[in-house]
Amino acid sequence: MNDQRSAAEPAAAAVAVPEAATALEGTGADGTGAPAAGRTGAGRRAALVPIALVVAGGLSVQFGSAVAALLMPKAGALGVVTLRLAAAALILLVICRPRLRGHSRADWGTVLAFGVAMGGMNTLFYLALDRIPLGIAVTLEVLGPLALSVFASRRLINALWAGLALVGVVLLGGGGFDRLDPLGAAFALAAGAMWAAYIVFSARTGRRFPQADGLALAMVVAAVLSLPLGIIESGAKLTVPSTVALGAAVAVLSSVLPYTLELMALRRLPAPTFAVMMSLEPAIAAGAGFLILDQALSTTDALAIALVIGASIGAVRSRTGRRER
């Protein structure tokens, strides 16, 4: 237990560097207040650590979703959700070994809400993925974080970047929204609302629990909620060894790795900036769909991806520029 917690400490320390580095930027080597170029450069690099965590998490979760789409014919949408969440919960419990004592009622309430949001987000998204293409499903889903970025932000510039990202998100649909399965589109939009709730409660959980303890407990809540649905839909299919192995792979790619990275990032990254960066998800999903599911990209898709990436870069630059000032 101590070894596992110690292994997590360097990562947590890396996320904590930006604030300390920013404080040092105004102090020279002689302590007179002269700028230190080396420290300023190090501070800027450290400030990008949470950004890198979010991008890595996005790559992992979308390629995991592509693998899950291949698994759905064998286990069904709800069966895949159950395998993913159950395997992820077991892995996190073994790695984190979270303490059950010493937490307040508010702590447990936050974990419960986080688990409900996580379970709802996954269930609704996979129901959508069973009916509409991956790229468009994520495009509709990302509207939830975009709305959060607009409502939560107190700066006009963040609203402008969110608007630019929204244009890219709409274009990424390629004009095909009118041909979508209505129920699948509704599931994707509902998943977006749960995604916004996930962002809020993930940040709160990260502040209340050490390392990934809160994430592990919330994953157990999500797995318990999804288990009856998966059993009803898939039954004995969930016990086939090859299906279980693929489900475990999806759990690592789509839950354990990205959620841990995002939880670490949200401890130092403002929720509005994080929400705007989620605009990268449709672009990543389109790439995963092309590489794994043979879903080709059009010229409109490329333009949409450029707009989404430009909006995310703008949000990051405005954040880092404000910190430097």
PDB file of C-alpha atoms in Angstrom, residues 28-257:
ATOM      1  CA  GLY A  28      16.112  35.830  -9.550  1.00  0.00           C
ATOM      2  CA  ALA A  29      18.934  33.583  -8.439  1.00  0.00           C
ATOM      3  CA  ASP A  30      20.142  36.247  -6.046  1.00  0.00           C
ATOM      4  CA  GLY A  31      16.693  36.702  -4.473  1.00  0.00           C
ATOM      5  CA  THR A  32      16.491  40.361  -5.560  1.00  0.00           C
ATOM      6  CA  GLY A  33      13.401  40.013  -7.690  1.00  0.00           C
ATOM      7  CA  ALA A  34      15.201  39.918 -11.051  1.00  0.00           C
ATOM      8  CA  PRO A  35      13.610  37.477 -13.538  1.00  0.00           C
ATOM      9  CA  ALA A  36      15.276  34.101 -13.803  1.00  0.00           C
ATOM     10  CA  ALA A  37      15.102  32.927 -17.418  1.00  0.00           C
ATOM     11  CA  GLY A  38      15.711  29.292 -16.567  1.00  0.00           C
ATOM     12  CA  ARG A  39      13.022  29.248 -13.920  1.00  0.00           C
ATOM     13  CA  THR A  40      10.575  31.092 -16.177  1.00  0.00           C
ATOM     14  CA  GLY A  41      11.077  28.482 -18.889  1.00  0.00           C
ATOM     15  CA  ALA A  42      10.671  25.676 -16.401  1.00  0.00           C
ATOM     16  CA  GLY A  43       7.529  27.314 -15.035  1.00  0.00           C
ATOM     17  CA  ARG A  44       5.997  27.532 -18.493  1.00  0.00           C
ATOM     18  CA  ARG A  45       6.765  23.909 -19.208  1.00  0.00           C
ATOM     19  CA  ALA A  46       5.345  22.867 -15.854  1.00  0.00           C
ATOM     20  CA  ALA A  47       2.188  24.898 -16.514  1.00  0.00           C
ATOM     21  CA  LEU A  48       1.549  22.693 -19.559  1.00  0.00           C
ATOM     22  CA  VAL A  49       1.618  19.470 -17.499  1.00  0.00           C
ATOM     23  CA  PRO A  50      -2.161  19.489 -16.789  1.00  0.00           C
ATOM     24  CA  ILE A  51      -2.787  20.231 -20.471  1.00  0.00           C
ATOM     25  CA  ALA A  52      -0.710  17.223 -21.507  1.00  0.00           C
ATOM     26  CA  LEU A  53      -2.618  15.053 -19.038  1.00  0.00           C
ATOM     27  CA  VAL A  54      -5.949  16.069 -20.579  1.00  0.00           C
ATOM     28  CA  VAL A  55      -4.757  15.401 -24.138  1.00  0.00           C
ATOM     29  CA  ALA A  56      -3.329  11.993 -23.191  1.00  0.00           C
ATOM     30  CA  GLY A  57      -6.589  11.117 -21.467  1.00  0.00           C
ATOM     31  CA  GLY A  58      -8.566  12.104 -24.551  1.00  0.00           C
ATOM     32  CA  LEU A  59      -6.450   9.916 -26.822  1.00  0.00           C
ATOM     33  CA  SER A  60      -6.859   6.960 -24.503  1.00  0.00           C
ATOM     34  CA  VAL A  61     -10.620   7.241 -24.020  1.00  0.00           C
ATOM     35  CA  GLN A  62     -11.470   7.693 -27.710  1.00  0.00           C
ATOM     36  CA  PHE A  63      -9.335   4.819 -28.946  1.00  0.00           C
ATOM     37  CA  GLY A  64     -10.855   2.767 -26.149  1.00  0.00           C
ATOM     38  CA  SER A  65     -14.313   3.740 -27.411  1.00  0.00           C
ATOM     39  CA  ALA A  66     -13.372   2.535 -30.888  1.00  0.00           C
ATOM     40  CA  VAL A  67     -12.370  -0.840 -29.441  1.00  0.00           C
ATOM     41  CA  ALA A  68     -15.649  -0.900 -27.497  1.00  0.00           C
ATOM     42  CA  ALA A  69     -17.586  -0.389 -30.741  1.00  0.00           C
ATOM     43  CA  LEU A  70     -15.970  -3.559 -32.076  1.00  0.00           C
ATOM     44  CA  LEU A  71     -17.002  -5.404 -28.901  1.00  0.00           C
ATOM     45  CA  MET A  72     -20.686  -4.374 -28.967  1.00  0.00           C
ATOM     46  CA  PRO A  73     -21.840  -7.078 -31.416  1.00  0.00           C
ATOM     47  CA  LYS A  74     -20.595  -9.663 -28.908  1.00  0.00           C
ATOM     48  CA  ALA A  75     -21.788  -8.185 -25.614  1.00  0.00           C
ATOM     49  CA  GLY A  76     -24.261  -5.408 -26.429  1.00  0.00           C
ATOM     50  CA  ALA A  77     -23.977  -1.748 -25.461  1.00  0.00           C
ATOM     51  CA  LEU A  78     -25.010  -2.193 -21.823  1.00  0.00           C
ATOM     52  CA  GLY A  79     -22.888  -5.322 -21.513  1.00  0.00           C
ATOM     53  CA  VAL A  80     -19.813  -3.409 -22.687  1.00  0.00           C
ATOM     54  CA  VAL A  81     -20.535  -0.665 -20.141  1.00  0.00           C
ATOM     55  CA  THR A  82     -20.779  -3.240 -17.362  1.00  0.00           C
ATOM     56  CA  LEU A  83     -17.535  -4.975 -18.362  1.00  0.00           C
ATOM     57  CA  ARG A  84     -15.732  -1.662 -18.662  1.00  0.00           C
ATOM     58  CA  LEU A  85     -16.849  -0.222 -15.336  1.00  0.00           C
ATOM     59  CA  ALA A  86     -16.569  -3.469 -13.366  1.00  0.00           C
ATOM     60  CA  ALA A  87     -13.045  -4.186 -14.642  1.00  0.00           C
ATOM     61  CA  ALA A  88     -11.998  -0.579 -14.049  1.00  0.00           C
ATOM     62  CA  ALA A  89     -13.378  -0.659 -10.492  1.00  0.00           C
ATOM     63  CA  LEU A  90     -11.459  -3.846  -9.673  1.00  0.00           C
ATOM     64  CA  ILE A  91      -8.214  -2.490 -11.140  1.00  0.00           C
ATOM     65  CA  LEU A  92      -8.476   0.802  -9.259  1.00  0.00           C
ATOM     66  CA  LEU A  93      -9.373  -0.895  -5.975  1.00  0.00           C
ATOM     67  CA  VAL A  94      -6.289  -3.119  -6.229  1.00  0.00           C
ATOM     68  CA  ILE A  95      -3.982  -0.243  -7.178  1.00  0.00           C
ATOM     69  CA  CYS A  96      -5.324   2.491  -4.885  1.00  0.00           C
ATOM     70  CA  ARG A  97      -6.643   0.497  -1.907  1.00  0.00           C
ATOM     71  CA  PRO A  98      -8.682   3.520  -0.816  1.00  0.00           C
ATOM     72  CA  ARG A  99      -9.321   4.099   2.860  1.00  0.00           C
ATOM     73  CA  LEU A 100     -12.968   3.908   3.892  1.00  0.00           C
ATOM     74  CA  ARG A 101     -12.565   5.657   7.239  1.00  0.00           C
ATOM     75  CA  GLY A 102     -11.893   9.264   8.065  1.00  0.00           C
ATOM     76  CA  HIS A 103     -14.211  10.785   5.470  1.00  0.00           C
ATOM     77  CA  SER A 104     -17.087  13.151   6.156  1.00  0.00           C
ATOM     78  CA  ARG A 105     -20.670  12.808   4.987  1.00  0.00           C
ATOM     79  CA  ALA A 106     -19.970  15.538   2.415  1.00  0.00           C
ATOM     80  CA  ASP A 107     -17.019  13.503   1.093  1.00  0.00           C
ATOM     81  CA  TRP A 108     -19.196  10.444   0.584  1.00  0.00           C
ATOM     82  CA  GLY A 109     -21.912  12.552  -1.013  1.00  0.00           C
ATOM     83  CA  THR A 110     -19.389  13.903  -3.508  1.00  0.00           C
ATOM     84  CA  VAL A 111     -18.144  10.409  -4.362  1.00  0.00           C
ATOM     85  CA  LEU A 112     -21.705   9.159  -4.802  1.00  0.00           C
ATOM     86  CA  ALA A 113     -22.569  12.034  -7.145  1.00  0.00           C
ATOM     87  CA  PHE A 114     -19.321  11.478  -9.061  1.00  0.00           C
ATOM     88  CA  GLY A 115     -20.135   7.775  -9.465  1.00  0.00           C
ATOM     89  CA  VAL A 116     -23.687   8.469 -10.653  1.00  0.00           C
ATOM     90  CA  ALA A 117     -22.410  11.006 -13.195  1.00  0.00           C
ATOM     91  CA  MET A 118     -19.720   8.601 -14.378  1.00  0.00           C
ATOM     92  CA  GLY A 119     -22.128   5.682 -14.732  1.00  0.00           C
ATOM     93  CA  GLY A 120     -24.754   7.779 -16.486  1.00  0.00           C
ATOM     94  CA  MET A 121     -22.217   9.285 -18.868  1.00  0.00           C
ATOM     95  CA  ASN A 122     -20.845   5.883 -19.882  1.00  0.00           C
ATOM     96  CA  THR A 123     -24.219   4.169 -20.212  1.00  0.00           C
ATOM     97  CA  LEU A 124     -25.787   6.938 -22.298  1.00  0.00           C
ATOM     98  CA  PHE A 125     -22.720   7.295 -24.518  1.00  0.00           C
ATOM     99  CA  TYR A 126     -22.526   3.596 -25.352  1.00  0.00           C
ATOM    100  CA  LEU A 127     -26.247   3.523 -26.094  1.00  0.00           C
ATOM    101  CA  ALA A 128     -25.612   6.385 -28.520  1.00  0.00           C
ATOM    102  CA  LEU A 129     -22.537   4.676 -29.998  1.00  0.00           C
ATOM    103  CA  ASP A 130     -24.690   1.634 -30.745  1.00  0.00           C
ATOM    104  CA  ARG A 131     -26.861   3.807 -33.018  1.00  0.00           C
ATOM    105  CA  ILE A 132     -24.705   6.581 -34.512  1.00  0.00           C
ATOM    106  CA  PRO A 133     -21.037   6.895 -35.652  1.00  0.00           C
ATOM    107  CA  LEU A 134     -18.313   7.487 -33.054  1.00  0.00           C
ATOM    108  CA  GLY A 135     -17.227  10.913 -34.293  1.00  0.00           C
ATOM    109  CA  ILE A 136     -20.755  12.328 -34.392  1.00  0.00           C
ATOM    110  CA  ALA A 137     -21.654  10.762 -31.024  1.00  0.00           C
ATOM    111  CA  VAL A 138     -18.711  12.526 -29.391  1.00  0.00           C
ATOM    112  CA  THR A 139     -19.523  15.706 -31.310  1.00  0.00           C
ATOM    113  CA  LEU A 140     -22.978  15.828 -29.747  1.00  0.00           C
ATOM    114  CA  GLU A 141     -21.693  14.731 -26.357  1.00  0.00           C
ATOM    115  CA  VAL A 142     -19.082  17.498 -26.162  1.00  0.00           C
ATOM    116  CA  LEU A 143     -21.848  20.129 -26.205  1.00  0.00           C
ATOM    117  CA  GLY A 144     -22.258  19.470 -22.472  1.00  0.00           C
ATOM    118  CA  PRO A 145     -18.718  20.555 -21.519  1.00  0.00           C
ATOM    119  CA  LEU A 146     -18.975  23.471 -23.944  1.00  0.00           C
ATOM    120  CA  ALA A 147     -22.110  24.701 -22.214  1.00  0.00           C
ATOM    121  CA  LEU A 148     -20.339  24.332 -18.872  1.00  0.00           C
ATOM    122  CA  SER A 149     -17.423  26.433 -20.106  1.00  0.00           C
ATOM    123  CA  VAL A 150     -19.766  29.256 -21.118  1.00  0.00           C
ATOM    124  CA  PHE A 151     -21.857  29.258 -17.935  1.00  0.00           C
ATOM    125  CA  ALA A 152     -18.965  28.751 -15.502  1.00  0.00           C
ATOM    126  CA  SER A 153     -16.519  31.218 -17.014  1.00  0.00           C
ATOM    127  CA  ARG A 154     -16.389  34.838 -15.871  1.00  0.00           C
ATOM    128  CA  ARG A 155     -14.143  35.944 -18.736  1.00  0.00           C
ATOM    129  CA  LEU A 156     -15.440  36.963 -22.143  1.00  0.00           C
ATOM    130  CA  ILE A 157     -12.442  35.451 -23.916  1.00  0.00           C
ATOM    131  CA  ASN A 158     -13.365  31.948 -22.694  1.00  0.00           C
ATOM    132  CA  ALA A 159     -16.865  32.355 -24.094  1.00  0.00           C
ATOM    133  CA  LEU A 160     -15.368  33.396 -27.441  1.00  0.00           C
ATOM    134  CA  TRP A 161     -13.082  30.366 -27.554  1.00  0.00           C
ATOM    135  CA  ALA A 162     -16.014  28.139 -26.621  1.00  0.00           C
ATOM    136  CA  GLY A 163     -18.034  29.674 -29.449  1.00  0.00           C
ATOM    137  CA  LEU A 164     -15.271  28.953 -31.948  1.00  0.00           C
ATOM    138  CA  ALA A 165     -15.065  25.374 -30.673  1.00  0.00           C
ATOM    139  CA  LEU A 166     -18.839  25.078 -31.033  1.00  0.00           C
ATOM    140  CA  VAL A 167     -18.587  26.076 -34.705  1.00  0.00           C
ATOM    141  CA  GLY A 168     -16.041  23.319 -35.191  1.00  0.00           C
ATOM    142  CA  VAL A 169     -18.227  20.833 -33.363  1.00  0.00           C
ATOM    143  CA  VAL A 170     -21.184  21.638 -35.626  1.00  0.00           C
ATOM    144  CA  LEU A 171     -19.048  21.362 -38.751  1.00  0.00           C
ATOM    145  CA  LEU A 172     -17.634  18.049 -37.581  1.00  0.00           C
ATOM    146  CA  GLY A 173     -21.118  16.602 -37.993  1.00  0.00           C
ATOM    147  CA  GLY A 174     -20.531  17.013 -41.734  1.00  0.00           C
ATOM    148  CA  GLY A 175     -24.117  18.047 -42.346  1.00  0.00           C
ATOM    149  CA  GLY A 176     -25.307  14.585 -41.334  1.00  0.00           C
ATOM    150  CA  PHE A 177     -27.222  15.418 -38.157  1.00  0.00           C
ATOM    151  CA  ASP A 178     -30.547  15.285 -40.006  1.00  0.00           C
ATOM    152  CA  ARG A 179     -29.874  11.662 -40.948  1.00  0.00           C
ATOM    153  CA  LEU A 180     -29.068  10.495 -37.433  1.00  0.00           C
ATOM    154  CA  ASP A 181     -31.093   8.054 -35.394  1.00  0.00           C
ATOM    155  CA  PRO A 182     -33.161  10.392 -33.146  1.00  0.00           C
ATOM    156  CA  LEU A 183     -32.831   8.162 -30.089  1.00  0.00           C
ATOM    157  CA  GLY A 184     -29.086   7.829 -30.593  1.00  0.00           C
ATOM    158  CA  ALA A 185     -28.718  11.610 -30.854  1.00  0.00           C
ATOM    159  CA  ALA A 186     -30.809  12.054 -27.691  1.00  0.00           C
ATOM    160  CA  PHE A 187     -28.591   9.568 -25.833  1.00  0.00           C
ATOM    161  CA  ALA A 188     -25.471  11.472 -26.954  1.00  0.00           C
ATOM    162  CA  LEU A 189     -26.875  14.832 -25.813  1.00  0.00           C
ATOM    163  CA  ALA A 190     -27.878  13.343 -22.452  1.00  0.00           C
ATOM    164  CA  ALA A 191     -24.386  11.877 -22.130  1.00  0.00           C
ATOM    165  CA  GLY A 192     -23.048  15.390 -22.668  1.00  0.00           C
ATOM    166  CA  ALA A 193     -25.083  16.685 -19.736  1.00  0.00           C
ATOM    167  CA  MET A 194     -23.682  13.900 -17.568  1.00  0.00           C
ATOM    168  CA  TRP A 195     -20.200  14.708 -18.861  1.00  0.00           C
ATOM    169  CA  ALA A 196     -20.568  18.273 -17.575  1.00  0.00           C
ATOM    170  CA  ALA A 197     -21.609  16.880 -14.181  1.00  0.00           C
ATOM    171  CA  TYR A 198     -18.639  14.497 -14.305  1.00  0.00           C
ATOM    172  CA  ILE A 199     -16.266  17.451 -14.767  1.00  0.00           C
ATOM    173  CA  VAL A 200     -17.695  19.286 -11.763  1.00  0.00           C
ATOM    174  CA  PHE A 201     -17.717  16.313  -9.384  1.00  0.00           C
ATOM    175  CA  SER A 202     -14.372  14.981 -10.598  1.00  0.00           C
ATOM    176  CA  ALA A 203     -12.760  18.258  -9.560  1.00  0.00           C
ATOM    177  CA  ARG A 204     -14.497  18.198  -6.172  1.00  0.00           C
ATOM    178  CA  THR A 205     -13.519  14.569  -5.600  1.00  0.00           C
ATOM    179  CA  GLY A 206      -9.900  15.319  -6.446  1.00  0.00           C
ATOM    180  CA  ARG A 207      -9.810  18.005  -3.773  1.00  0.00           C
ATOM    181  CA  ARG A 208     -11.425  15.831  -1.080  1.00  0.00           C
ATOM    182  CA  PHE A 209      -9.548  12.534  -1.576  1.00  0.00           C
ATOM    183  CA  PRO A 210      -5.807  11.806  -1.905  1.00  0.00           C
ATOM    184  CA  GLN A 211      -4.354  10.509  -5.181  1.00  0.00           C
ATOM    185  CA  ALA A 212      -7.026   8.484  -7.030  1.00  0.00           C
ATOM    186  CA  ASP A 213      -8.863   7.135  -3.945  1.00  0.00           C
ATOM    187  CA  GLY A 214     -12.052   9.053  -4.711  1.00  0.00           C
ATOM    188  CA  LEU A 215     -11.951   7.905  -8.323  1.00  0.00           C
ATOM    189  CA  ALA A 216     -11.702   4.256  -7.253  1.00  0.00           C
ATOM    190  CA  LEU A 217     -14.689   4.591  -4.905  1.00  0.00           C
ATOM    191  CA  ALA A 218     -16.749   6.450  -7.516  1.00  0.00           C
ATOM    192  CA  MET A 219     -15.944   3.763 -10.085  1.00  0.00           C
ATOM    193  CA  VAL A 220     -17.367   1.143  -7.719  1.00  0.00           C
ATOM    194  CA  VAL A 221     -20.588   3.173  -7.488  1.00  0.00           C
ATOM    195  CA  ALA A 222     -20.798   3.397 -11.300  1.00  0.00           C
ATOM    196  CA  ALA A 223     -20.111  -0.341 -11.700  1.00  0.00           C
ATOM    197  CA  VAL A 224     -22.793  -1.316  -9.176  1.00  0.00           C
ATOM    198  CA  LEU A 225     -25.346   0.875 -10.956  1.00  0.00           C
ATOM    199  CA  SER A 226     -24.532  -0.590 -14.385  1.00  0.00           C
ATOM    200  CA  LEU A 227     -24.347  -4.255 -13.326  1.00  0.00           C
ATOM    201  CA  PRO A 228     -28.098  -5.047 -13.384  1.00  0.00           C
ATOM    202  CA  LEU A 229     -28.510  -3.443 -16.824  1.00  0.00           C
ATOM    203  CA  GLY A 230     -25.602  -5.415 -18.283  1.00  0.00           C
ATOM    204  CA  ILE A 231     -26.837  -8.710 -16.850  1.00  0.00           C
ATOM    205  CA  ILE A 232     -30.362  -8.146 -18.176  1.00  0.00           C
ATOM    206  CA  GLU A 233     -29.142  -7.360 -21.708  1.00  0.00           C
ATOM    207  CA  SER A 234     -26.190  -9.731 -22.116  1.00  0.00           C
ATOM    208  CA  GLY A 235     -26.404 -12.429 -19.422  1.00  0.00           C
ATOM    209  CA  ALA A 236     -23.954 -15.284 -20.022  1.00  0.00           C
ATOM    210  CA  LYS A 237     -22.193 -13.373 -22.822  1.00  0.00           C
ATOM    211  CA  LEU A 238     -20.363 -11.443 -20.119  1.00  0.00           C
ATOM    212  CA  THR A 239     -18.548 -14.612 -19.021  1.00  0.00           C
ATOM    213  CA  VAL A 240     -16.956 -15.486 -22.398  1.00  0.00           C
ATOM    214  CA  PRO A 241     -13.149 -15.251 -21.855  1.00  0.00           C
ATOM    215  CA  SER A 242     -12.391 -13.323 -25.062  1.00  0.00           C
ATOM    216  CA  THR A 243     -15.195 -10.862 -24.327  1.00  0.00           C
ATOM    217  CA  VAL A 244     -13.965 -10.376 -20.770  1.00  0.00           C
ATOM    218  CA  ALA A 245     -10.402  -9.759 -22.036  1.00  0.00           C
ATOM    219  CA  LEU A 246     -11.563  -7.112 -24.514  1.00  0.00           C
ATOM    220  CA  GLY A 247     -13.744  -5.563 -21.822  1.00  0.00           C
ATOM    221  CA  ALA A 248     -10.718  -5.287 -19.542  1.00  0.00           C
ATOM    222  CA  ALA A 249      -8.744  -3.618 -22.339  1.00  0.00           C
ATOM    223  CA  VAL A 250     -11.572  -1.123 -22.857  1.00  0.00           C
ATOM    224  CA  ALA A 251     -11.631  -0.496 -19.099  1.00  0.00           C
ATOM    225  CA  VAL A 252      -7.948   0.419 -19.032  1.00  0.00           C
ATOM    226  CA  LEU A 253      -8.085   2.580 -22.168  1.00  0.00           C
ATOM    227  CA  SER A 254     -11.437   4.260 -21.562  1.00  0.00           C
ATOM    228  CA  SER A 255     -11.705   4.445 -17.768  1.00  0.00           C
ATOM    229  CA  VAL A 256      -8.647   3.735 -15.605  1.00  0.00           C
ATOM    230  CA  LEU A 257      -6.031   5.684 -17.558  1.00  0.00           C
TER     231      LEU A 257
END
